[in-house]
Amino acid sequence: MDIIKGFEIYSPVQQINLPMFKEHQVEVFIKRDDLIHPYIAGNKWRKLKYVLNDAICKDKRQLVTFGGAWSNHLLATAAASAIFGFKSIGYVRGELVENANLSLCRLFGMELKPVDRTSYKNKQALFQHYHAADPEAYFIDEGGASQEALVGCAEILQELNDTYDHLFCPCGTGTTLAGLQLGVKKFDVSIQLHGIAALAGNFIQEDIAKFIPGATDLIIHNNYHFGGYAKTTLELISFIKEFVAKTGILIEPIYTGKMMYALVDLIKKGTFKPNSKILTLHTGGLTGLLGKLSAFSEA
Ligand SMILES: *Cc1c(COP(=O)(O)O)cnc(C)c1O
């Protein structure tokens, strides 16, 4: 319904002017989805938009979702619940720890329930067990992964007022990238999609194929995970420090920092033709920095 669809968002495209881009004769831009909302930022808003809409249409008032202790999705769902008038429960993987992310979730009114790692694996079973009897309860998968999420992410392509040769997006599950792929088809945009895997392993291409059969024109870069999910190296941290200080655009080391590092590395390697226009997607997640501050003070 209209409360969600009418939620005005601000996500401009800005050019990033680093000397190395000019030297290599490429133009780099960034779509500032991080500016959509401080806590429902980036792809988490894109992924939740039609999920929340569906919940409203079905008269569900209690959102039930899942995530790790630093999950951007948990926080986004908590904030969205407060804004759009839902109650929310977050199942948190592993022992309940205290951290800034979970404190913010609670502040937005989310009820947090720790769940052991084994039970956490079957989220539908947890939902059935605790919420099947509640007609107002609404299941949202970890990270917001769903068909609705794809539709929300696809809209990013519709918002572009200019043309670009390449579009870079950081990947966890790859749902956002699948949504971009959907947008490329739906809105008939000619652009080469690139996903930068934040996790180790080669599962993204396959997972995306489950959502969108025949999505073969994606390029997934699997060698910029810096050791895996939430892992960082001194090299990545120094890169982020320099990038933020030179551009004024805050990025974090879990997703967007890895994407930007990958882009700069690929530019250095001469991957792109002269005069290429490259768009990057800032997927938000800046509260993730709060869990990584010690890495920055050591670097
Ligand atoms: C969740 C998240 C991602 C990963 O999105 P997927 O759709 O799972 O690939 C990327 N960037 C940020 C900042 C995120 O919070």
PDB file of C-alpha atoms and ligand atoms in Angstrom:
ATOM      1  CA  MET A   1       0.000   0.000   0.000  1.00  0.00           C
ATOM      2  CA  ASP A   2       0.955   3.588  -0.317  1.00  0.00           C
ATOM      3  CA  ILE A   3       2.646   4.223   2.992  1.00  0.00           C
ATOM      4  CA  ILE A   4       5.606   2.157   1.876  1.00  0.00           C
ATOM      5  CA  LYS A   5       5.511   2.964  -1.815  1.00  0.00           C
ATOM      6  CA  GLY A   6       5.197   6.657  -1.005  1.00  0.00           C
ATOM      7  CA  PHE A   7       8.172   6.649   1.384  1.00  0.00           C
ATOM      8  CA  GLU A   8      10.343   9.243  -0.353  1.00  0.00           C
ATOM      9  CA  ILE A   9      13.928   8.214  -0.790  1.00  0.00           C
ATOM     10  CA  TYR A  10      17.031  10.225  -1.555  1.00  0.00           C
ATOM     11  CA  SER A  11      19.738   8.368  -3.457  1.00  0.00           C
ATOM     12  CA  PRO A  12      21.664  10.643  -5.815  1.00  0.00           C
ATOM     13  CA  VAL A  13      24.410   9.547  -8.196  1.00  0.00           C
ATOM     14  CA  GLN A  14      27.684  11.391  -7.531  1.00  0.00           C
ATOM     15  CA  GLN A  15      30.977  11.345  -9.374  1.00  0.00           C
ATOM     16  CA  ILE A  16      34.052  10.270  -7.430  1.00  0.00           C
ATOM     17  CA  ASN A  17      37.058  12.283  -8.472  1.00  0.00           C
ATOM     18  CA  LEU A  18      40.182  10.380  -7.490  1.00  0.00           C
ATOM     19  CA  PRO A  19      43.357  11.211  -9.453  1.00  0.00           C
ATOM     20  CA  MET A  20      43.887   7.529 -10.264  1.00  0.00           C
ATOM     21  CA  PHE A  21      40.547   7.387 -12.108  1.00  0.00           C
ATOM     22  CA  LYS A  22      41.627  10.247 -14.320  1.00  0.00           C
ATOM     23  CA  GLU A  23      45.059   8.705 -14.898  1.00  0.00           C
ATOM     24  CA  HIS A  24      43.423   5.517 -16.098  1.00  0.00           C
ATOM     25  CA  GLN A  25      40.857   7.432 -18.155  1.00  0.00           C
ATOM     26  CA  VAL A  26      37.769   6.088 -16.472  1.00  0.00           C
ATOM     27  CA  GLU A  27      34.894   7.911 -14.841  1.00  0.00           C
ATOM     28  CA  VAL A  28      33.573   6.495 -11.583  1.00  0.00           C
ATOM     29  CA  PHE A  29      30.217   7.282 -10.023  1.00  0.00           C
ATOM     30  CA  ILE A  30      28.441   6.120  -6.903  1.00  0.00           C
ATOM     31  CA  LYS A  31      24.729   5.707  -6.280  1.00  0.00           C
ATOM     32  CA  ARG A  32      24.266   6.798  -2.715  1.00  0.00           C
ATOM     33  CA  ASP A  33      21.766   4.238  -1.431  1.00  0.00           C
ATOM     34  CA  ASP A  34      23.497   4.737   1.927  1.00  0.00           C
ATOM     35  CA  LEU A  35      21.653   8.069   2.124  1.00  0.00           C
ATOM     36  CA  ILE A  36      18.201   6.475   1.930  1.00  0.00           C
ATOM     37  CA  HIS A  37      17.989   6.210   5.716  1.00  0.00           C
ATOM     38  CA  PRO A  38      20.628   6.011   8.479  1.00  0.00           C
ATOM     39  CA  TYR A  39      19.419   2.588   9.655  1.00  0.00           C
ATOM     40  CA  ILE A  40      17.268   1.207   6.822  1.00  0.00           C
ATOM     41  CA  ALA A  41      20.103   2.034   4.511  1.00  0.00           C
ATOM     42  CA  GLY A  42      21.059   0.829   1.105  1.00  0.00           C
ATOM     43  CA  ASN A  43      20.023  -2.540  -0.134  1.00  0.00           C
ATOM     44  CA  LYS A  44      18.211  -3.341   3.113  1.00  0.00           C
ATOM     45  CA  TRP A  45      15.581  -0.742   2.247  1.00  0.00           C
ATOM     46  CA  ARG A  46      15.425  -1.996  -1.341  1.00  0.00           C
ATOM     47  CA  LYS A  47      14.966  -5.541  -0.101  1.00  0.00           C
ATOM     48  CA  LEU A  48      12.360  -4.701   2.528  1.00  0.00           C
ATOM     49  CA  LYS A  49      10.173  -2.329   0.555  1.00  0.00           C
ATOM     50  CA  TYR A  50       7.876  -4.872  -1.117  1.00  0.00           C
ATOM     51  CA  VAL A  51       8.167  -7.308   1.776  1.00  0.00           C
ATOM     52  CA  LEU A  52       6.691  -4.673   4.110  1.00  0.00           C
ATOM     53  CA  ASN A  53       4.114  -3.840   1.502  1.00  0.00           C
ATOM     54  CA  ASP A  54       3.100  -7.481   1.325  1.00  0.00           C
ATOM     55  CA  ALA A  55       2.892  -7.684   5.128  1.00  0.00           C
ATOM     56  CA  ILE A  56       0.605  -4.645   5.235  1.00  0.00           C
ATOM     57  CA  CYS A  57      -1.610  -6.002   2.457  1.00  0.00           C
ATOM     58  CA  LYS A  58      -1.975  -9.264   4.371  1.00  0.00           C
ATOM     59  CA  ASP A  59      -2.804  -7.470   7.634  1.00  0.00           C
ATOM     60  CA  LYS A  60       0.267  -8.800   9.392  1.00  0.00           C
ATOM     61  CA  ARG A  61       1.475  -6.669  12.278  1.00  0.00           C
ATOM     62  CA  GLN A  62       4.284  -8.761  13.744  1.00  0.00           C
ATOM     63  CA  LEU A  63       7.474  -9.094  11.710  1.00  0.00           C
ATOM     64  CA  VAL A  64       9.639 -12.076  12.577  1.00  0.00           C
ATOM     65  CA  THR A  65      13.132 -12.163  11.200  1.00  0.00           C
ATOM     66  CA  PHE A  66      16.647 -13.517  11.667  1.00  0.00           C
ATOM     67  CA  GLY A  67      20.259 -12.419  11.669  1.00  0.00           C
ATOM     68  CA  GLY A  68      23.685 -12.464  13.235  1.00  0.00           C
ATOM     69  CA  ALA A  69      24.570 -10.050  16.041  1.00  0.00           C
ATOM     70  CA  TRP A  70      25.933  -7.509  13.532  1.00  0.00           C
ATOM     71  CA  SER A  71      23.191  -8.016  10.971  1.00  0.00           C
ATOM     72  CA  ASN A  72      22.323  -4.858   9.030  1.00  0.00           C
ATOM     73  CA  HIS A  73      19.073  -6.570   8.100  1.00  0.00           C
ATOM     74  CA  LEU A  74      17.994  -6.955  11.743  1.00  0.00           C
ATOM     75  CA  LEU A  75      18.594  -3.278  12.377  1.00  0.00           C
ATOM     76  CA  ALA A  76      16.853  -2.232   9.163  1.00  0.00           C
ATOM     77  CA  THR A  77      13.835  -4.361  10.043  1.00  0.00           C
ATOM     78  CA  ALA A  78      13.749  -2.949  13.571  1.00  0.00           C
ATOM     79  CA  ALA A  79      13.838   0.645  12.312  1.00  0.00           C
ATOM     80  CA  ALA A  80      11.302  -0.031   9.547  1.00  0.00           C
ATOM     81  CA  SER A  81       8.978  -1.684  12.068  1.00  0.00           C
ATOM     82  CA  ALA A  82       9.035   1.419  14.221  1.00  0.00           C
ATOM     83  CA  ILE A  83       8.407   3.714  11.240  1.00  0.00           C
ATOM     84  CA  PHE A  84       5.632   1.694   9.628  1.00  0.00           C
ATOM     85  CA  GLY A  85       3.916   0.537  12.806  1.00  0.00           C
ATOM     86  CA  PHE A  86       4.845  -3.118  13.078  1.00  0.00           C
ATOM     87  CA  LYS A  87       5.962  -5.076  16.092  1.00  0.00           C
ATOM     88  CA  SER A  88       9.185  -6.963  15.459  1.00  0.00           C
ATOM     89  CA  ILE A  89      10.997  -9.996  16.777  1.00  0.00           C
ATOM     90  CA  GLY A  90      14.584 -10.747  15.814  1.00  0.00           C
ATOM     91  CA  TYR A  91      16.084 -14.187  16.272  1.00  0.00           C
ATOM     92  CA  VAL A  92      19.787 -13.679  16.821  1.00  0.00           C
ATOM     93  CA  ARG A  93      22.193 -16.443  15.838  1.00  0.00           C
ATOM     94  CA  GLY A  94      24.325 -17.799  18.686  1.00  0.00           C
ATOM     95  CA  GLU A  95      24.564 -16.556  22.246  1.00  0.00           C
ATOM     96  CA  LEU A  96      23.095 -13.151  22.886  1.00  0.00           C
ATOM     97  CA  VAL A  97      25.924 -10.661  22.987  1.00  0.00           C
ATOM     98  CA  GLU A  98      25.738  -6.971  23.720  1.00  0.00           C
ATOM     99  CA  ASN A  99      26.785  -4.739  20.892  1.00  0.00           C
ATOM    100  CA  ALA A 100      25.852  -1.408  19.344  1.00  0.00           C
ATOM    101  CA  ASN A 101      23.829  -3.027  16.561  1.00  0.00           C
ATOM    102  CA  LEU A 102      21.624  -5.021  18.910  1.00  0.00           C
ATOM    103  CA  SER A 103      21.240  -2.046  21.258  1.00  0.00           C
ATOM    104  CA  LEU A 104      19.928  -0.003  18.326  1.00  0.00           C
ATOM    105  CA  CYS A 105      17.560  -2.844  17.349  1.00  0.00           C
ATOM    106  CA  ARG A 106      16.142  -2.818  20.885  1.00  0.00           C
ATOM    107  CA  LEU A 107      15.870   0.946  20.891  1.00  0.00           C
ATOM    108  CA  PHE A 108      13.664   0.678  17.798  1.00  0.00           C
ATOM    109  CA  GLY A 109      11.487  -1.707  19.784  1.00  0.00           C
ATOM    110  CA  MET A 110      12.613  -5.045  18.420  1.00  0.00           C
ATOM    111  CA  GLU A 111      12.358  -7.992  20.776  1.00  0.00           C
ATOM    112  CA  LEU A 112      15.559 -10.038  20.502  1.00  0.00           C
ATOM    113  CA  LYS A 113      15.719 -13.775  21.039  1.00  0.00           C
ATOM    114  CA  PRO A 114      18.994 -15.659  20.976  1.00  0.00           C
ATOM    115  CA  VAL A 115      18.875 -19.009  19.240  1.00  0.00           C
ATOM    116  CA  ASP A 116      21.543 -21.698  19.141  1.00  0.00           C
ATOM    117  CA  ARG A 117      23.352 -22.192  15.838  1.00  0.00           C
ATOM    118  CA  THR A 118      21.743 -25.567  15.107  1.00  0.00           C
ATOM    119  CA  SER A 119      18.139 -24.412  15.528  1.00  0.00           C
ATOM    120  CA  TYR A 120      19.002 -21.229  13.658  1.00  0.00           C
ATOM    121  CA  LYS A 121      19.686 -23.245  10.522  1.00  0.00           C
ATOM    122  CA  ASN A 122      15.986 -24.033  10.075  1.00  0.00           C
ATOM    123  CA  LYS A 123      14.298 -20.646  10.225  1.00  0.00           C
ATOM    124  CA  GLN A 124      10.966 -21.852   8.863  1.00  0.00           C
ATOM    125  CA  ALA A 125      10.839 -24.475  11.630  1.00  0.00           C
ATOM    126  CA  LEU A 126      11.503 -21.792  14.253  1.00  0.00           C
ATOM    127  CA  PHE A 127       8.761 -19.648  12.807  1.00  0.00           C
ATOM    128  CA  GLN A 128       6.316 -22.560  12.672  1.00  0.00           C
ATOM    129  CA  HIS A 129       7.125 -23.574  16.221  1.00  0.00           C
ATOM    130  CA  TYR A 130       6.754 -20.168  17.866  1.00  0.00           C
ATOM    131  CA  HIS A 131       4.516 -18.151  15.574  1.00  0.00           C
ATOM    132  CA  ALA A 132       2.275 -20.480  13.552  1.00  0.00           C
ATOM    133  CA  ALA A 133      -0.623 -19.756  15.923  1.00  0.00           C
ATOM    134  CA  ASP A 134      -0.297 -15.992  15.534  1.00  0.00           C
ATOM    135  CA  PRO A 135      -2.309 -14.808  12.503  1.00  0.00           C
ATOM    136  CA  GLU A 136      -0.464 -11.463  12.573  1.00  0.00           C
ATOM    137  CA  ALA A 137       3.033 -12.941  12.399  1.00  0.00           C
ATOM    138  CA  TYR A 138       4.968 -12.492   9.172  1.00  0.00           C
ATOM    139  CA  PHE A 139       8.122 -14.400   8.250  1.00  0.00           C
ATOM    140  CA  ILE A 140      11.022 -12.478   6.745  1.00  0.00           C
ATOM    141  CA  ASP A 141      14.032 -14.561   5.805  1.00  0.00           C
ATOM    142  CA  GLU A 142      17.547 -13.730   6.927  1.00  0.00           C
ATOM    143  CA  GLY A 143      18.873 -10.750   4.983  1.00  0.00           C
ATOM    144  CA  GLY A 144      15.379 -10.141   3.588  1.00  0.00           C
ATOM    145  CA  ALA A 145      15.991 -12.611   0.729  1.00  0.00           C
ATOM    146  CA  SER A 146      12.785 -13.043  -1.276  1.00  0.00           C
ATOM    147  CA  GLN A 147      11.223 -12.470  -4.665  1.00  0.00           C
ATOM    148  CA  GLU A 148       9.919  -9.132  -3.334  1.00  0.00           C
ATOM    149  CA  ALA A 149      13.514  -8.150  -2.519  1.00  0.00           C
ATOM    150  CA  LEU A 150      14.470  -8.619  -6.150  1.00  0.00           C
ATOM    151  CA  VAL A 151      11.676  -6.331  -7.297  1.00  0.00           C
ATOM    152  CA  GLY A 152      12.824  -3.639  -4.868  1.00  0.00           C
ATOM    153  CA  CYS A 153      16.465  -3.867  -5.958  1.00  0.00           C
ATOM    154  CA  ALA A 154      15.490  -3.836  -9.636  1.00  0.00           C
ATOM    155  CA  GLU A 155      14.126  -0.298  -9.179  1.00  0.00           C
ATOM    156  CA  ILE A 156      17.709   0.983  -8.800  1.00  0.00           C
ATOM    157  CA  LEU A 157      18.073   0.598 -12.578  1.00  0.00           C
ATOM    158  CA  GLN A 158      14.859   2.493 -13.177  1.00  0.00           C
ATOM    159  CA  GLU A 159      16.170   5.473 -11.192  1.00  0.00           C
ATOM    160  CA  LEU A 160      19.258   6.041 -13.341  1.00  0.00           C
ATOM    161  CA  ASN A 161      19.105   9.203 -15.451  1.00  0.00           C
ATOM    162  CA  ASP A 162      22.313   8.505 -17.307  1.00  0.00           C
ATOM    163  CA  THR A 163      23.965   5.540 -19.013  1.00  0.00           C
ATOM    164  CA  TYR A 164      26.970   3.626 -17.673  1.00  0.00           C
ATOM    165  CA  ASP A 165      29.121   0.828 -19.050  1.00  0.00           C
ATOM    166  CA  HIS A 166      29.559  -1.049 -15.777  1.00  0.00           C
ATOM    167  CA  LEU A 167      27.726  -1.400 -12.472  1.00  0.00           C
ATOM    168  CA  PHE A 168      29.536  -2.668  -9.363  1.00  0.00           C
ATOM    169  CA  CYS A 169      27.709  -4.116  -6.373  1.00  0.00           C
ATOM    170  CA  PRO A 170      28.994  -5.864  -3.228  1.00  0.00           C
ATOM    171  CA  CYS A 171      27.506  -9.322  -2.601  1.00  0.00           C
ATOM    172  CA  GLY A 172      26.633 -11.333   0.470  1.00  0.00           C
ATOM    173  CA  THR A 173      23.928 -13.754  -0.653  1.00  0.00           C
ATOM    174  CA  GLY A 174      23.786 -12.153  -4.093  1.00  0.00           C
ATOM    175  CA  THR A 175      20.098 -11.214  -3.775  1.00  0.00           C
ATOM    176  CA  THR A 176      20.808  -7.563  -4.506  1.00  0.00           C
ATOM    177  CA  LEU A 177      22.801  -8.458  -7.606  1.00  0.00           C
ATOM    178  CA  ALA A 178      19.996 -10.786  -8.722  1.00  0.00           C
ATOM    179  CA  GLY A 179      17.619  -7.841  -8.323  1.00  0.00           C
ATOM    180  CA  LEU A 180      19.905  -5.655 -10.437  1.00  0.00           C
ATOM    181  CA  GLN A 181      19.933  -8.378 -13.072  1.00  0.00           C
ATOM    182  CA  LEU A 182      16.142  -8.389 -12.979  1.00  0.00           C
ATOM    183  CA  GLY A 183      16.170  -4.595 -13.390  1.00  0.00           C
ATOM    184  CA  VAL A 184      18.505  -4.788 -16.389  1.00  0.00           C
ATOM    185  CA  LYS A 185      16.003  -7.076 -18.111  1.00  0.00           C
ATOM    186  CA  LYS A 186      12.840  -5.363 -16.910  1.00  0.00           C
ATOM    187  CA  PHE A 187      13.909  -1.827 -17.786  1.00  0.00           C
ATOM    188  CA  ASP A 188      16.005  -2.850 -20.789  1.00  0.00           C
ATOM    189  CA  VAL A 189      19.224  -1.227 -19.566  1.00  0.00           C
ATOM    190  CA  SER A 190      22.511  -1.947 -21.286  1.00  0.00           C
ATOM    191  CA  ILE A 191      25.134  -2.241 -18.531  1.00  0.00           C
ATOM    192  CA  GLN A 192      27.677  -4.870 -17.455  1.00  0.00           C
ATOM    193  CA  LEU A 193      26.959  -6.054 -13.924  1.00  0.00           C
ATOM    194  CA  HIS A 194      29.804  -6.942 -11.551  1.00  0.00           C
ATOM    195  CA  GLY A 195      29.404  -8.537  -8.124  1.00  0.00           C
ATOM    196  CA  ILE A 196      32.166  -8.454  -5.531  1.00  0.00           C
ATOM    197  CA  ALA A 197      31.861 -11.395  -3.149  1.00  0.00           C
ATOM    198  CA  ALA A 198      32.326 -10.417   0.496  1.00  0.00           C
ATOM    199  CA  LEU A 199      32.381 -14.091   1.482  1.00  0.00           C
ATOM    200  CA  ALA A 200      34.777 -16.796   0.379  1.00  0.00           C
ATOM    201  CA  GLY A 201      33.413 -19.493  -1.929  1.00  0.00           C
ATOM    202  CA  ASN A 202      31.884 -19.692  -5.378  1.00  0.00           C
ATOM    203  CA  PHE A 203      28.188 -19.995  -4.579  1.00  0.00           C
ATOM    204  CA  ILE A 204      26.834 -16.646  -5.766  1.00  0.00           C
ATOM    205  CA  GLN A 205      26.454 -17.444  -9.449  1.00  0.00           C
ATOM    206  CA  GLU A 206      24.508 -20.600  -8.602  1.00  0.00           C
ATOM    207  CA  ASP A 207      22.325 -18.891  -6.023  1.00  0.00           C
ATOM    208  CA  ILE A 208      21.488 -16.127  -8.453  1.00  0.00           C
ATOM    209  CA  ALA A 209      20.592 -18.680 -11.114  1.00  0.00           C
ATOM    210  CA  LYS A 210      17.976 -20.057  -8.680  1.00  0.00           C
ATOM    211  CA  PHE A 211      16.313 -16.655  -8.577  1.00  0.00           C
ATOM    212  CA  ILE A 212      16.756 -15.743 -12.225  1.00  0.00           C
ATOM    213  CA  PRO A 213      17.358 -18.614 -14.619  1.00  0.00           C
ATOM    214  CA  GLY A 214      19.822 -17.788 -17.359  1.00  0.00           C
ATOM    215  CA  ALA A 215      21.531 -14.898 -15.562  1.00  0.00           C
ATOM    216  CA  THR A 216      24.825 -15.603 -17.257  1.00  0.00           C
ATOM    217  CA  ASP A 217      26.062 -12.153 -18.174  1.00  0.00           C
ATOM    218  CA  LEU A 218      27.084 -11.297 -14.619  1.00  0.00           C
ATOM    219  CA  ILE A 219      30.731 -11.070 -13.674  1.00  0.00           C
ATOM    220  CA  ILE A 220      31.401 -12.257 -10.121  1.00  0.00           C
ATOM    221  CA  HIS A 221      34.773 -11.341  -8.622  1.00  0.00           C
ATOM    222  CA  ASN A 222      35.560 -13.970  -6.019  1.00  0.00           C
ATOM    223  CA  ASN A 223      39.058 -12.917  -4.999  1.00  0.00           C
ATOM    224  CA  TYR A 224      38.344  -9.776  -2.994  1.00  0.00           C
ATOM    225  CA  HIS A 225      36.877 -11.281   0.188  1.00  0.00           C
ATOM    226  CA  PHE A 226      40.048 -10.631   2.255  1.00  0.00           C
ATOM    227  CA  GLY A 227      39.763 -13.943   4.084  1.00  0.00           C
ATOM    228  CA  GLY A 228      35.973 -14.175   4.267  1.00  0.00           C
ATOM    229  CA  TYR A 229      32.922 -12.582   5.752  1.00  0.00           C
ATOM    230  CA  ALA A 230      33.724  -9.767   8.185  1.00  0.00           C
ATOM    231  CA  LYS A 231      37.443 -10.509   7.811  1.00  0.00           C
ATOM    232  CA  THR A 232      39.737  -7.613   7.114  1.00  0.00           C
ATOM    233  CA  THR A 233      43.400  -7.048   6.435  1.00  0.00           C
ATOM    234  CA  LEU A 234      45.620  -4.092   7.137  1.00  0.00           C
ATOM    235  CA  GLU A 235      45.717  -3.454   3.403  1.00  0.00           C
ATOM    236  CA  LEU A 236      41.914  -3.188   3.191  1.00  0.00           C
ATOM    237  CA  ILE A 237      41.711  -0.964   6.258  1.00  0.00           C
ATOM    238  CA  SER A 238      44.408   1.397   4.949  1.00  0.00           C
ATOM    239  CA  PHE A 239      42.637   1.542   1.595  1.00  0.00           C
ATOM    240  CA  ILE A 240      39.339   2.489   3.264  1.00  0.00           C
ATOM    241  CA  LYS A 241      41.005   5.155   5.416  1.00  0.00           C
ATOM    242  CA  GLU A 242      42.534   6.763   2.381  1.00  0.00           C
ATOM    243  CA  PHE A 243      39.339   6.504   0.320  1.00  0.00           C
ATOM    244  CA  VAL A 244      37.157   8.061   3.014  1.00  0.00           C
ATOM    245  CA  ALA A 245      39.639  10.851   3.721  1.00  0.00           C
ATOM    246  CA  LYS A 246      39.983  11.712   0.032  1.00  0.00           C
ATOM    247  CA  THR A 247      36.330  11.493  -1.018  1.00  0.00           C
ATOM    248  CA  GLY A 248      34.292  12.223   2.105  1.00  0.00           C
ATOM    249  CA  ILE A 249      32.207   9.150   1.317  1.00  0.00           C
ATOM    250  CA  LEU A 250      32.056   6.754   4.227  1.00  0.00           C
ATOM    251  CA  ILE A 251      32.439   3.071   3.354  1.00  0.00           C
ATOM    252  CA  GLU A 252      32.767   0.082   5.667  1.00  0.00           C
ATOM    253  CA  PRO A 253      35.066  -2.958   5.537  1.00  0.00           C
ATOM    254  CA  ILE A 254      32.408  -5.712   5.326  1.00  0.00           C
ATOM    255  CA  TYR A 255      30.907  -4.941   1.908  1.00  0.00           C
ATOM    256  CA  THR A 256      31.382  -1.523   0.330  1.00  0.00           C
ATOM    257  CA  GLY A 257      35.079  -1.250   1.223  1.00  0.00           C
ATOM    258  CA  LYS A 258      35.785  -4.571  -0.486  1.00  0.00           C
ATOM    259  CA  MET A 259      33.858  -3.474  -3.570  1.00  0.00           C
ATOM    260  CA  MET A 260      35.738  -0.186  -3.829  1.00  0.00           C
ATOM    261  CA  TYR A 261      39.097  -1.904  -3.302  1.00  0.00           C
ATOM    262  CA  ALA A 262      38.225  -4.397  -6.059  1.00  0.00           C
ATOM    263  CA  LEU A 263      37.227  -1.633  -8.438  1.00  0.00           C
ATOM    264  CA  VAL A 264      40.445   0.320  -7.888  1.00  0.00           C
ATOM    265  CA  ASP A 265      42.488  -2.868  -8.299  1.00  0.00           C
ATOM    266  CA  LEU A 266      40.706  -3.794 -11.540  1.00  0.00           C
ATOM    267  CA  ILE A 267      41.227  -0.266 -12.866  1.00  0.00           C
ATOM    268  CA  LYS A 268      44.948  -0.507 -12.056  1.00  0.00           C
ATOM    269  CA  LYS A 269      45.090  -3.793 -13.949  1.00  0.00           C
ATOM    270  CA  GLY A 270      43.724  -2.082 -17.049  1.00  0.00           C
ATOM    271  CA  THR A 271      40.438  -4.005 -17.072  1.00  0.00           C
ATOM    272  CA  PHE A 272      38.352  -1.182 -18.507  1.00  0.00           C
ATOM    273  CA  LYS A 273      38.497   0.503 -21.897  1.00  0.00           C
ATOM    274  CA  PRO A 274      39.443   4.201 -21.936  1.00  0.00           C
ATOM    275  CA  ASN A 275      36.459   6.479 -21.281  1.00  0.00           C
ATOM    276  CA  SER A 276      34.490   3.756 -19.527  1.00  0.00           C
ATOM    277  CA  LYS A 277      31.787   5.011 -17.193  1.00  0.00           C
ATOM    278  CA  ILE A 278      31.566   2.905 -14.083  1.00  0.00           C
ATOM    279  CA  LEU A 279      28.766   3.134 -11.543  1.00  0.00           C
ATOM    280  CA  THR A 280      29.179   1.689  -8.051  1.00  0.00           C
ATOM    281  CA  LEU A 281      26.333   0.990  -5.675  1.00  0.00           C
ATOM    282  CA  HIS A 282      26.745   2.113  -2.072  1.00  0.00           C
ATOM    283  CA  THR A 283      24.714  -0.552  -0.304  1.00  0.00           C
ATOM    284  CA  GLY A 284      24.863   1.206   3.077  1.00  0.00           C
ATOM    285  CA  GLY A 285      25.684  -0.880   6.141  1.00  0.00           C
ATOM    286  CA  LEU A 286      27.667   1.883   7.830  1.00  0.00           C
ATOM    287  CA  THR A 287      26.749   0.789  11.357  1.00  0.00           C
ATOM    288  CA  GLY A 288      28.979  -2.198  10.591  1.00  0.00           C
ATOM    289  CA  LEU A 289      31.879   0.204  11.153  1.00  0.00           C
ATOM    290  CA  LEU A 290      31.034   0.261  14.848  1.00  0.00           C
ATOM    291  CA  GLY A 291      32.063  -3.374  15.132  1.00  0.00           C
ATOM    292  CA  LYS A 292      35.347  -2.760  13.344  1.00  0.00           C
ATOM    293  CA  LEU A 293      36.645   0.393  14.999  1.00  0.00           C
ATOM    294  CA  SER A 294      39.497  -1.418  16.703  1.00  0.00           C
ATOM    295  CA  ALA A 295      40.807  -2.544  13.296  1.00  0.00           C
ATOM    296  CA  PHE A 296      40.954   1.119  12.290  1.00  0.00           C
ATOM    297  CA  SER A 297      42.702   2.299  15.415  1.00  0.00           C
ATOM    298  CA  GLU A 298      45.353  -0.396  14.986  1.00  0.00           C
ATOM    299  CA  ALA A 299      45.958   0.386  11.315  1.00  0.00           C
TER     300      ALA A 299
HETATM  301  C1  LIG B   1      23.383  -7.103   3.444  1.00  0.00           C
HETATM  302  C2  LIG B   1      24.375  -6.272   2.724  1.00  0.00           C
HETATM  303  C3  LIG B   1      24.926  -6.670   1.484  1.00  0.00           C
HETATM  304  C4  LIG B   1      24.675  -8.017   0.886  1.00  0.00           C
HETATM  305  O1  LIG B   1      23.506  -8.084   0.141  1.00  0.00           O
HETATM  306  P1  LIG B   1      23.050  -9.414  -0.586  1.00  0.00           P
HETATM  307  O2  LIG B   1      21.750  -9.067  -1.195  1.00  0.00           O
HETATM  308  O3  LIG B   1      22.915 -10.477   0.471  1.00  0.00           O
HETATM  309  O4  LIG B   1      24.072  -9.807  -1.574  1.00  0.00           O
HETATM  310  C5  LIG B   1      25.772  -5.791   0.846  1.00  0.00           C
HETATM  311  N1  LIG B   1      26.097  -4.596   1.388  1.00  0.00           N
HETATM  312  C6  LIG B   1      25.614  -4.208   2.577  1.00  0.00           C
HETATM  313  C7  LIG B   1      26.062  -2.907   3.136  1.00  0.00           C
HETATM  314  C8  LIG B   1      24.737  -5.017   3.283  1.00  0.00           C
HETATM  315  O5  LIG B   1      24.262  -4.620   4.477  1.00  0.00           O
END
